[in-house]
Amino acid sequence: PSNYNGRFSDQPMTLRQALWASTNTVAVQVGLEVGLPSLIDEARKFGLTGRIPAVPSLTLGSLDVRPIEMVAAYTTFANLGIRTEPNAILRVEDDRGERVYEPTPVRRRVLPEVVAWTMTDALKGVVQHGSGNAVWQAGFRFPAGGKTGTTNDYNNVWFIGFTSDIVAGVWMGFDQLTPIMSNAQGGRLAAPAWAGMMQEIYQRRSAPADWPQPANLMRSVEIDITNGFRATPFCPREYVEMRSFPPGGEPTEYCPIHTPFGPGQTD
């Protein structure tokens, strides 16, 4: 697999940065380290029902999936770990406005809350800093996360995004595998469409709340965002950010690049 732009970075990056930039090679490396059978098991838990090939490109989306399944999968992040089954019927009312039928939502926990919060926090970065930044640039500034998607030869583009109370997806493509346009990208086409739709929706409803950090479940440490190590007093302050991690998931080693003796030097 290669990256979308055909180039490879020789610079270290965190998993968040790789997610923000849709860095394919990092996704494949992580998938192979976790194990393809484990990834397939997780995909089933998220509600993906189609054929899932056990190949490295699985992490890049090499499977057929319906938009409604992807939207339902992302409810797991919006609900901090609980997936909600899609339902086309909200309720049935009679001619007097009385409710005669209202289905019970089908919900199931798929991820621990702390894991879901961490993933949601990373997906918020996609919208603010990464491939989905068109949402932010379009003026949609409510707390939101999401992910872009672009297939080979510009045949399909995606954006699945969510707030704390709405999950929505945009897919663009043709019935037959035909390029949409030159350089068609999820961030270029689908993300702005999603932003426009959501702006219209939130003109008619209250602003969504941000996701609360799970109490006593996260540990916050300062890291150097250029390499993922814990920050030292010698890391440039523009590289230092406070990040929250599940217990035991925080980096323990300090940045070896920025030292009192110069870049990468030790006593």
Short mmCIF file of C-alpha atoms in Angstrom, two decimals:
data_model
loop_
_atom_site.label_atom_id
_atom_site.label_comp_id
_atom_site.label_asym_id
_atom_site.label_seq_id
_atom_site.Cartn_x
_atom_site.Cartn_y
_atom_site.Cartn_z
CA PRO A 1 0.00 0.00 0.00
CA SER A 2 1.04 3.57 -0.55
CA ASN A 3 -0.14 6.94 0.69
CA TYR A 4 -2.74 8.91 -1.25
CA ASN A 5 -0.16 11.36 -2.59
CA GLY A 6 2.25 8.58 -3.57
CA ARG A 7 4.92 9.86 -1.19
CA PHE A 8 6.34 8.47 2.04
CA SER A 9 7.25 10.53 5.08
CA ASP A 10 10.59 9.91 6.72
CA GLN A 11 9.49 11.83 9.81
CA PRO A 12 8.08 10.17 12.95
CA MET A 13 4.40 10.77 13.61
CA THR A 14 1.90 9.84 16.27
CA LEU A 15 -1.13 7.68 15.54
CA ARG A 16 -3.30 10.78 15.89
CA GLN A 17 -1.30 12.60 13.26
CA ALA A 18 -1.49 9.59 10.95
CA LEU A 19 -5.26 9.48 11.40
CA TRP A 20 -5.61 13.20 10.77
CA ALA A 21 -3.57 12.98 7.56
CA SER A 22 -5.05 9.64 6.38
CA THR A 23 -1.57 8.13 6.26
CA ASN A 24 -2.22 4.72 4.73
CA THR A 25 1.12 3.14 5.53
CA VAL A 26 0.68 3.73 9.26
CA ALA A 27 -2.82 2.25 9.18
CA VAL A 28 -1.49 -0.90 7.51
CA GLN A 29 1.37 -1.24 10.00
CA VAL A 30 -1.02 -0.93 12.94
CA GLY A 31 -3.41 -3.43 11.39
CA LEU A 32 -0.68 -6.00 10.92
CA GLU A 33 0.55 -5.49 14.48
CA VAL A 34 -2.93 -5.91 15.94
CA GLY A 35 -3.68 -8.86 13.66
CA LEU A 36 -6.16 -9.09 10.80
CA PRO A 37 -8.42 -11.67 12.53
CA SER A 38 -8.83 -9.28 15.48
CA LEU A 39 -9.70 -6.43 13.12
CA ILE A 40 -12.35 -8.54 11.41
CA ASP A 41 -13.85 -9.48 14.78
CA GLU A 42 -14.06 -5.80 15.72
CA ALA A 43 -15.63 -4.90 12.37
CA ARG A 44 -18.37 -7.46 13.00
CA LYS A 45 -19.03 -5.96 16.44
CA PHE A 46 -19.46 -2.58 14.76
CA GLY A 47 -22.14 -4.08 12.51
CA LEU A 48 -20.34 -4.58 9.19
CA THR A 49 -22.00 -7.58 7.54
CA GLY A 50 -20.35 -7.92 4.13
CA ARG A 51 -17.36 -9.99 3.10
CA ILE A 52 -14.26 -8.80 4.93
CA PRO A 53 -11.03 -9.96 3.26
CA ALA A 54 -8.13 -10.77 5.59
CA VAL A 55 -5.61 -8.70 3.65
CA PRO A 56 -3.37 -5.81 4.75
CA SER A 57 -5.43 -3.28 2.78
CA LEU A 58 -8.38 -4.09 5.05
CA THR A 59 -7.29 -1.16 7.22
CA LEU A 60 -7.74 1.12 4.21
CA GLY A 61 -11.31 0.02 3.53
CA SER A 62 -10.94 -2.75 0.94
CA LEU A 63 -14.41 -4.15 1.59
CA ASP A 64 -17.87 -3.45 0.27
CA VAL A 65 -19.97 -1.63 2.83
CA ARG A 66 -23.27 0.22 2.72
CA PRO A 67 -23.45 3.84 3.92
CA ILE A 68 -26.08 2.97 6.54
CA GLU A 69 -23.71 0.39 8.06
CA MET A 70 -20.91 2.94 8.27
CA VAL A 71 -23.18 5.52 9.86
CA ALA A 72 -24.41 2.93 12.38
CA ALA A 73 -20.82 1.93 13.15
CA TYR A 74 -19.94 5.53 13.98
CA THR A 75 -22.75 5.74 16.51
CA THR A 76 -20.32 3.79 18.69
CA PHE A 77 -18.06 6.83 18.89
CA ALA A 78 -20.87 9.37 19.26
CA ASN A 79 -22.32 7.33 22.15
CA LEU A 80 -18.93 6.72 23.81
CA GLY A 81 -18.85 3.01 23.09
CA ILE A 82 -22.51 2.09 22.55
CA ARG A 83 -23.67 1.20 19.03
CA THR A 84 -27.26 2.01 18.08
CA GLU A 85 -29.08 -0.09 15.49
CA PRO A 86 -30.52 2.03 12.64
CA ASN A 87 -34.30 2.39 12.59
CA ALA A 88 -36.32 4.22 9.94
CA ILE A 89 -39.37 4.66 12.18
CA LEU A 90 -39.15 7.13 15.06
CA ARG A 91 -42.80 6.80 16.07
CA VAL A 92 -46.33 6.45 14.70
CA GLU A 93 -49.02 8.95 15.71
CA ASP A 94 -52.75 8.93 15.09
CA ASP A 95 -54.78 11.86 13.73
CA ARG A 96 -54.94 13.40 17.21
CA GLY A 97 -51.19 13.34 17.67
CA GLU A 98 -51.29 10.47 20.13
CA ARG A 99 -48.43 8.01 19.91
CA VAL A 100 -49.64 4.57 18.93
CA TYR A 101 -46.22 3.02 18.32
CA GLU A 102 -42.67 3.86 19.23
CA PRO A 103 -39.90 1.31 18.72
CA THR A 104 -37.41 0.66 21.48
CA PRO A 105 -33.89 1.58 20.35
CA VAL A 106 -31.55 -1.40 20.11
CA ARG A 107 -28.24 -0.49 21.71
CA ARG A 108 -25.18 -2.57 22.56
CA ARG A 109 -21.84 -1.69 24.10
CA VAL A 110 -19.06 -2.30 21.61
CA LEU A 111 -16.13 -0.44 23.19
CA PRO A 112 -15.15 0.48 26.74
CA GLU A 113 -16.03 4.10 27.42
CA VAL A 114 -12.42 5.14 27.88
CA VAL A 115 -11.39 3.63 24.53
CA ALA A 116 -14.33 5.20 22.71
CA TRP A 117 -13.59 8.62 24.25
CA THR A 118 -9.96 8.39 23.12
CA MET A 119 -11.01 7.51 19.58
CA THR A 120 -13.65 10.24 19.51
CA ASP A 121 -11.07 12.77 20.68
CA ALA A 122 -8.76 11.70 17.86
CA LEU A 123 -11.55 11.92 15.28
CA LYS A 124 -12.31 15.47 16.46
CA GLY A 125 -8.77 16.27 15.33
CA VAL A 126 -9.56 15.04 11.81
CA VAL A 127 -12.21 17.76 11.56
CA GLN A 128 -10.12 20.49 13.15
CA HIS A 129 -6.65 19.75 11.77
CA GLY A 130 -6.79 16.93 9.25
CA SER A 131 -8.33 15.61 6.06
CA GLY A 132 -11.81 16.67 7.20
CA ASN A 133 -10.80 20.26 7.89
CA ALA A 134 -13.26 21.45 5.23
CA VAL A 135 -15.95 20.99 7.89
CA TRP A 136 -14.15 23.44 10.19
CA GLN A 137 -13.39 25.82 7.32
CA ALA A 138 -17.06 25.81 6.31
CA GLY A 139 -17.89 27.33 9.68
CA PHE A 140 -19.24 24.28 11.49
CA ARG A 141 -17.52 24.81 14.84
CA PHE A 142 -19.59 22.60 17.15
CA PRO A 143 -17.80 19.65 18.79
CA ALA A 144 -17.68 17.03 16.04
CA GLY A 145 -15.56 14.16 14.81
CA GLY A 146 -15.37 12.31 11.55
CA LYS A 147 -13.30 10.61 8.89
CA THR A 148 -12.84 11.09 5.18
CA GLY A 149 -12.53 8.32 2.62
CA THR A 150 -11.36 8.22 -0.99
CA THR A 151 -11.10 5.13 -3.19
CA ASN A 152 -8.64 4.39 -5.97
CA ASP A 153 -9.15 6.23 -9.26
CA TYR A 154 -11.47 8.77 -7.60
CA ASN A 155 -14.52 6.49 -7.92
CA ASN A 156 -15.99 6.97 -4.44
CA VAL A 157 -15.64 9.60 -1.74
CA TRP A 158 -16.96 9.48 1.81
CA PHE A 159 -17.31 11.48 4.95
CA ILE A 160 -18.86 9.99 8.08
CA GLY A 161 -19.20 12.56 10.83
CA PHE A 162 -20.89 12.89 14.17
CA THR A 163 -21.76 15.14 17.07
CA SER A 164 -22.92 13.96 20.48
CA ASP A 165 -26.51 13.68 19.22
CA ILE A 166 -26.36 13.15 15.43
CA VAL A 167 -24.39 10.78 13.20
CA ALA A 168 -24.57 11.34 9.45
CA GLY A 169 -22.71 10.18 6.38
CA VAL A 170 -22.15 11.46 2.86
CA TRP A 171 -21.18 9.15 -0.01
CA MET A 172 -20.62 10.30 -3.56
CA GLY A 173 -20.12 8.05 -6.54
CA PHE A 174 -21.77 6.36 -9.49
CA ASP A 175 -23.55 3.01 -9.78
CA GLN A 176 -20.71 1.89 -12.05
CA LEU A 177 -17.07 2.44 -11.10
CA THR A 178 -16.52 5.72 -12.89
CA PRO A 179 -14.24 8.54 -11.73
CA ILE A 180 -16.25 11.37 -10.19
CA MET A 181 -13.77 14.02 -11.27
CA SER A 182 -10.04 14.60 -11.29
CA ASN A 183 -8.59 14.55 -7.78
CA ALA A 184 -11.94 13.77 -6.15
CA GLN A 185 -11.43 13.42 -2.40
CA GLY A 186 -13.64 12.84 0.60
CA GLY A 187 -12.30 15.97 2.23
CA ARG A 188 -12.86 18.01 -0.90
CA LEU A 189 -16.39 16.89 -1.81
CA ALA A 190 -18.13 14.85 0.89
CA ALA A 191 -16.93 16.76 3.97
CA PRO A 192 -18.20 20.19 2.78
CA ALA A 193 -21.56 18.62 1.88
CA TRP A 194 -21.78 17.11 5.37
CA ALA A 195 -20.94 20.48 6.93
CA GLY A 196 -23.65 22.25 4.95
CA MET A 197 -26.25 19.67 5.94
CA MET A 198 -25.32 19.81 9.62
CA GLN A 199 -25.33 23.60 9.70
CA GLU A 200 -28.87 23.52 8.35
CA ILE A 201 -29.92 20.94 10.95
CA TYR A 202 -28.48 22.87 13.90
CA GLN A 203 -30.29 26.04 12.92
CA ARG A 204 -33.37 24.19 14.16
CA ARG A 205 -32.06 22.51 17.29
CA SER A 206 -29.84 23.17 20.29
CA ALA A 207 -26.08 23.09 19.92
CA PRO A 208 -24.57 19.67 20.70
CA ALA A 209 -22.59 19.17 23.88
CA ASP A 210 -18.96 18.12 23.89
CA TRP A 211 -18.10 14.64 25.11
CA PRO A 212 -17.15 14.60 28.81
CA GLN A 213 -13.86 12.99 29.65
CA PRO A 214 -14.52 9.77 31.60
CA ALA A 215 -14.02 10.61 35.26
CA ASN A 216 -11.02 8.91 36.88
CA LEU A 217 -10.44 6.85 33.74
CA MET A 218 -7.95 9.04 31.93
CA ARG A 219 -4.46 10.27 32.66
CA SER A 220 -3.22 13.51 31.15
CA VAL A 221 0.42 14.09 30.30
CA GLU A 222 2.29 16.55 28.14
CA ILE A 223 3.69 15.03 24.96
CA ASP A 224 5.85 16.24 22.11
CA ILE A 225 3.42 15.98 19.19
CA THR A 226 6.26 15.58 16.68
CA ASN A 227 7.26 12.19 18.05
CA GLY A 228 4.74 11.04 20.67
CA PHE A 229 7.19 10.93 23.57
CA ARG A 230 6.58 12.68 26.88
CA ALA A 231 7.67 16.28 26.65
CA THR A 232 10.76 17.60 28.38
CA PRO A 233 11.51 21.21 29.37
CA PHE A 234 13.63 21.41 26.21
CA CYS A 235 10.86 20.58 23.74
CA PRO A 236 9.75 23.70 21.84
CA ARG A 237 6.49 24.82 23.42
CA GLU A 238 4.69 24.87 20.08
CA TYR A 239 5.32 21.10 19.92
CA VAL A 240 3.92 20.40 23.39
CA GLU A 241 0.29 19.46 23.98
CA MET A 242 -1.58 17.95 26.89
CA ARG A 243 -3.09 14.61 25.89
CA SER A 244 -5.27 12.16 27.79
CA PHE A 245 -4.66 8.41 27.77
CA PRO A 246 -6.29 5.33 29.25
CA PRO A 247 -4.42 4.16 32.38
CA GLY A 248 -1.30 2.35 31.25
CA GLY A 249 -1.54 3.78 27.75
CA GLU A 250 0.36 6.99 28.38
CA PRO A 251 3.96 7.24 27.06
CA THR A 252 6.58 6.58 29.71
CA GLU A 253 9.74 7.55 27.82
CA TYR A 254 10.80 11.16 27.49
CA CYS A 255 11.60 12.89 24.22
CA PRO A 256 15.12 11.86 23.10
CA ILE A 257 15.24 14.52 20.38
CA HIS A 258 15.05 17.76 22.35
CA THR A 259 17.75 17.65 25.02
CA PRO A 260 19.97 20.21 26.79
CA PHE A 261 22.84 19.01 24.60
CA GLY A 262 21.13 19.60 21.28
CA PRO A 263 18.88 17.54 19.00
CA GLY A 264 19.27 13.85 19.67
CA GLN A 265 22.37 14.33 21.85
CA THR A 266 23.00 12.87 25.30
CA ASP A 267 25.65 13.47 27.91
#
